[in-house]
Structure formats: structure tokens, C-alpha cells
Amino acid sequence: MPRPVVFIHGLWLHATSWQPWIEHFTTAGYEPVAPGWPHEPPTVDEARANPDAVADLTIDDITNHFADLITELDQPPVIIGHSFGGLFAEKLLGQGYGAAAVAIDPAQIKGVLPLPLAQLRSGLPALGNPANLHRSVALTEKEFRYGFGNAVSEEESAELYAKWTIPSPARPLFQAAAANFVMHAQAAVDTANNERGPLLLISGTADHTVPDVVTRSTFKQYRDSTAVTELKQFEGRGHSLTIDNGWQQIADAVLDWLKTHNLS
């Protein structure tokens, strides 16, 4: 029976941005799906037309949504998430969901201390106005260029922005930003779980939204776990690495890693 794979997108991208990965993983013998976040409209155009559909969602709302979907599968899946999707993948794996997880440029979890200026600037469209806490926020093309498309050409960044971007809830960003000051923060992950499946963290060294130093700090949070935790860095890649012209390099690296851990 083919192993299921659950893809989870992050802020400002639609679930359909995983379509090339779905086709690639299907060809590789997996059974992939890319569900949207709770209440996310089924197309990019509909999501843009109805931004309030996802407003005020919390980290736990989204994590629980995917946990419910995973429990309905015939066997534990591989969970692959990008950006905040990476945080959800880590959180779900720590809670015992899934056979393994891959967190690509994952949003910072509780305990991660570095806060580079590039990350602060990338988060300003949402965090810059406290009134955004319960709102849905969209990026401008210029903001997307800085946060996602800085490592590709200006033309490609504009194409990716036009094709995949949607408004997203700001609340998860506020929750992650305050996590180290909140006792029961929703951005907390059970990094000490010894019984979970393997975890691969991936970072792009040119990422502005989740800089490499943040992913390396996340990796260190797992030092007390005996479960497999690995880090792979991609030189010169930005936050758009799952959707830009080099996406297959990342996808193939994930497939190779899964094969190494007998998860094919």
C-alpha cells in the first residue's frame, strides 16, 4: 500500500502551490495530499476574494485540523510542511502523528531565540500593526519579493506572487513571536519526544523569512531527544524554495532522505 504524504503550506501560499510536489511524489510511489488550512477556499482566486475565511485562526486550530485529517488515513503519513507548515509538521510529529516529518524553512518554535533583522522585516506586514491580530493579511508584490523571492529573479518572484499568494491569518505570527514569553505557548513543540519518527529540517541559506540561523537554532532544540533529527542546508536558496524553479532539488532531497529511513 502506498505511504500517504500530507503537505502543509505556510502563510501567504495556497495549498495548490504543492501541486508539482504531489505529481512528483505520486510518480515516486507515494499517495500525497495537500489539504488547505481550516476554511481555506479551494482556489487562489476564491481565497483572495474571501480573505476573512481564514482570519483569526490559531496555531492550535490549524494543527488540530491536520491531526483530524491524519487520523482518517489508513496508515501514518509522512508530514511535509513549509514555513508555518513546517512548525505544524514538527508539532504533529511531537504529538505522535505521522511516521516522519520534514520541516522546510520552519517558523520558529518556542525556545528559538535568534531574531534576525531580515526576519523582523519579513514579518512586518502582519506584526507591524497590532490590530492585525484577528485579521487576515495579504502581502504586496514588493513584500513578497523581500520575504520569499529574494533569491530568484525579479521576474520569477512576480510570477510566483501572481500565481500562488493569498491572504493569511496574522495570529500565528503573533503567537510565534510571543512564544518565549508565554507559559503554554501554542508554538511549543515536544522536542524531547524519544518515540517519534524521524525529522528532517531544511533551510535555505538566503532565506529572509526564516533565516538559516533560526532553523539551526530549531535543530538544537532537539538535542535532548534520541529520535532521529537531521538538518540539511541549501546554499543560496530563499523562502520560495518549494515553489520556485529549483523546487525539484528540494523534493528529490526529501525523497532521498525518506528512502534512507525506509519510508518509501
XYZ file of C-alpha atoms in Angstrom:
264
model
C 0.000 0.000 0.000
C 1.486 3.391 -0.943
C 2.511 5.512 2.014
C 0.468 8.708 2.344
C 2.175 12.082 2.407
C 0.469 15.157 3.845
C 1.756 18.505 2.570
C 1.083 21.587 4.728
C 1.652 25.072 3.336
C 2.635 28.142 5.292
C 1.461 31.715 5.443
C 0.678 33.520 2.191
C 0.701 30.485 -0.105
C -2.292 28.430 -1.213
C -2.490 24.652 -0.789
C -2.446 24.193 -4.564
C 1.141 25.501 -4.605
C 2.104 21.901 -3.688
C 0.736 20.515 -6.975
C 4.157 19.912 -8.600
C 5.253 18.074 -5.450
C 2.084 15.978 -5.462
C 2.767 14.865 -9.032
C 6.425 14.183 -8.241
C 5.665 12.144 -5.114
C 2.905 10.233 -6.886
C 5.406 9.215 -9.561
C 7.771 8.135 -6.766
C 5.125 5.739 -5.425
C 3.559 7.757 -2.610
C -0.041 8.790 -2.074
C 0.184 12.546 -1.444
C -2.466 15.081 -0.471
C -2.269 18.824 0.209
C -5.289 19.873 2.274
C -5.872 23.545 2.863
C -5.978 25.214 6.261
C -9.378 25.306 8.013
C -11.947 27.233 5.933
C -9.406 27.895 3.162
C -11.220 28.351 -0.170
C -10.323 25.735 -2.800
C -8.666 28.096 -5.297
C -6.272 31.032 -5.167
C -8.842 33.372 -6.720
C -11.522 32.405 -4.202
C -9.088 32.796 -1.307
C -8.187 36.288 -2.482
C -11.840 37.190 -2.862
C -12.713 35.961 0.634
C -9.790 36.837 2.946
C -11.924 36.736 6.097
C -12.478 32.990 5.665
C -9.181 32.231 7.443
C -8.974 35.285 9.703
C -8.165 34.705 13.390
C -7.076 31.066 13.010
C -4.632 29.990 15.716
C -1.703 27.581 15.641
C -3.756 25.010 17.560
C -6.756 25.445 15.241
C -4.609 24.549 12.259
C -2.627 21.791 13.987
C -5.818 20.100 15.216
C -7.327 20.363 11.734
C -4.454 18.378 10.256
C -4.392 15.951 13.186
C -8.031 15.082 12.441
C -7.221 14.544 8.774
C -4.237 12.332 9.607
C -6.258 10.070 11.915
C -8.555 9.279 8.979
C -5.704 7.861 6.868
C -5.083 4.127 6.533
C -1.520 4.402 7.871
C 0.720 7.049 9.441
C 1.825 9.501 6.758
C 4.964 11.459 6.111
C 4.169 15.067 7.039
C 5.907 17.726 4.948
C 5.448 21.373 5.816
C 6.888 24.666 4.624
C 7.266 27.769 6.800
C 4.402 27.690 9.328
C 3.518 24.364 7.745
C 6.907 23.211 8.990
C 6.038 24.274 12.520
C 2.769 22.336 12.253
C 4.673 19.297 10.951
C 7.045 19.441 13.928
C 4.179 19.892 16.368
C 2.196 16.988 14.902
C 5.207 14.654 14.902
C 5.940 15.561 18.512
C 2.345 14.691 19.381
C 2.732 11.249 17.825
C 1.082 11.860 14.461
C 2.825 10.621 11.343
C 5.657 8.222 10.586
C 8.128 11.039 9.883
C 8.182 14.757 9.174
C 10.064 17.218 7.019
C 10.034 20.871 8.087
C 11.209 23.181 5.293
C 12.243 26.657 6.451
C 10.019 26.115 9.512
C 8.607 29.019 11.501
C 10.337 29.416 14.848
C 9.086 27.254 17.701
C 9.141 28.137 21.391
C 12.728 28.122 22.642
C 14.287 29.535 19.490
C 15.972 32.814 20.433
C 17.646 34.325 17.322
C 15.558 37.095 15.758
C 17.455 38.416 12.722
C 16.553 41.784 11.224
C 15.583 40.118 7.933
C 13.011 38.006 9.755
C 11.615 41.036 11.556
C 11.253 42.906 8.267
C 9.577 39.889 6.628
C 7.018 39.704 9.427
C 6.214 43.423 9.491
C 3.264 43.241 7.068
C 1.414 41.374 9.818
C 3.227 42.237 13.047
C 3.609 45.930 12.232
C 0.012 46.641 13.230
C -1.344 45.104 16.472
C -4.863 45.437 15.044
C -3.938 42.674 12.584
C -4.087 40.061 15.361
C -7.617 38.979 14.426
C -7.361 39.838 10.739
C -6.216 38.222 7.538
C -3.299 39.989 5.854
C -2.067 39.952 2.246
C 1.454 40.695 1.027
C 2.241 43.256 -1.623
C 4.405 42.156 -4.538
C 7.321 44.111 -3.016
C 6.868 42.431 0.361
C 6.743 39.017 -1.302
C 9.928 39.841 -3.201
C 11.751 40.533 0.060
C 10.299 37.704 2.148
C 10.028 34.939 -0.454
C 11.549 35.826 -3.807
C 14.852 37.467 -2.894
C 16.950 34.551 -4.228
C 15.278 34.376 -7.642
C 14.952 36.916 -10.432
C 12.563 39.827 -10.035
C 10.549 38.439 -12.940
C 10.195 34.991 -11.377
C 9.304 36.476 -7.997
C 6.497 38.479 -9.638
C 5.229 35.348 -11.412
C 5.193 33.329 -8.177
C 3.405 36.163 -6.385
C 0.725 36.313 -9.062
C 0.257 32.550 -9.157
C 0.240 31.400 -5.537
C -0.156 34.150 -2.927
C -3.261 34.507 -0.780
C -4.233 36.469 2.355
C -3.407 34.615 5.562
C -4.263 34.937 9.251
C -1.787 37.090 11.176
C -2.493 35.449 14.532
C 0.003 32.538 14.168
C 2.786 35.080 13.599
C 1.850 36.947 16.770
C 1.723 33.644 18.675
C 5.152 32.554 17.460
C 6.664 35.976 18.162
C 5.428 35.908 21.781
C 6.026 32.195 22.413
C 9.098 32.606 24.621
C 7.123 34.847 26.965
C 4.025 32.640 27.265
C 3.925 29.610 29.579
C 1.615 27.441 27.464
C 2.509 28.840 24.062
C 0.845 27.213 21.070
C 4.178 27.428 19.225
C 5.670 24.939 21.709
C 6.772 21.566 20.308
C 7.609 18.373 22.207
C 11.249 18.379 21.128
C 12.231 15.828 23.804
C 9.954 13.072 22.465
C 12.117 9.952 22.024
C 9.356 7.850 20.475
C 8.534 9.991 17.452
C 9.533 9.213 13.893
C 12.493 10.784 12.055
C 12.543 14.537 11.477
C 14.378 16.421 8.731
C 14.818 20.185 8.998
C 15.647 22.034 5.773
C 16.889 25.599 5.465
C 17.802 27.906 2.625
C 20.855 29.983 3.500
C 19.457 33.073 1.738
C 16.021 32.877 3.394
C 14.789 36.197 4.804
C 11.530 34.978 6.348
C 13.087 32.083 8.282
C 16.847 32.737 8.184
C 19.227 29.788 8.354
C 20.307 30.742 11.885
C 16.712 30.255 13.046
C 16.480 26.755 11.557
C 19.860 25.853 13.068
C 18.590 27.040 16.438
C 15.462 24.915 15.966
C 17.700 21.909 15.270
C 19.474 22.491 18.609
C 16.130 22.371 20.445
C 16.031 18.622 19.711
C 19.334 17.833 21.447
C 17.581 16.044 24.325
C 15.744 13.612 22.029
C 17.239 10.286 20.976
C 14.925 10.184 17.945
C 16.437 10.896 14.524
C 16.731 14.619 13.817
C 18.713 15.878 10.841
C 19.414 19.234 9.222
C 20.063 19.892 5.530
C 21.024 23.333 4.254
C 20.659 24.575 0.680
C 23.128 27.276 -0.259
C 21.686 30.441 -1.768
C 18.062 29.344 -1.574
C 15.333 31.655 -0.288
C 11.887 31.138 1.230
C 10.406 30.402 -2.199
C 12.449 27.176 -2.449
C 9.334 24.956 -2.519
C 7.708 26.813 -5.431
C 10.473 28.403 -7.490
C 12.412 26.948 -10.424
C 14.596 24.849 -8.094
C 11.771 23.123 -6.207
C 12.636 19.679 -7.579
C 16.095 19.811 -5.995
C 14.415 20.122 -2.605
C 11.787 17.487 -3.409
C 14.430 14.990 -4.561
C 16.471 15.580 -1.417
C 13.372 14.787 0.652
C 12.692 11.630 -1.369
C 16.302 10.503 -0.900
C 16.057 11.114 2.838
C 12.815 9.141 3.084
C 14.412 6.257 1.218
C 17.394 6.319 3.599
C 14.983 5.883 6.527
C 12.976 3.138 4.817
C 9.947 5.353 4.387
C 9.434 4.757 0.674
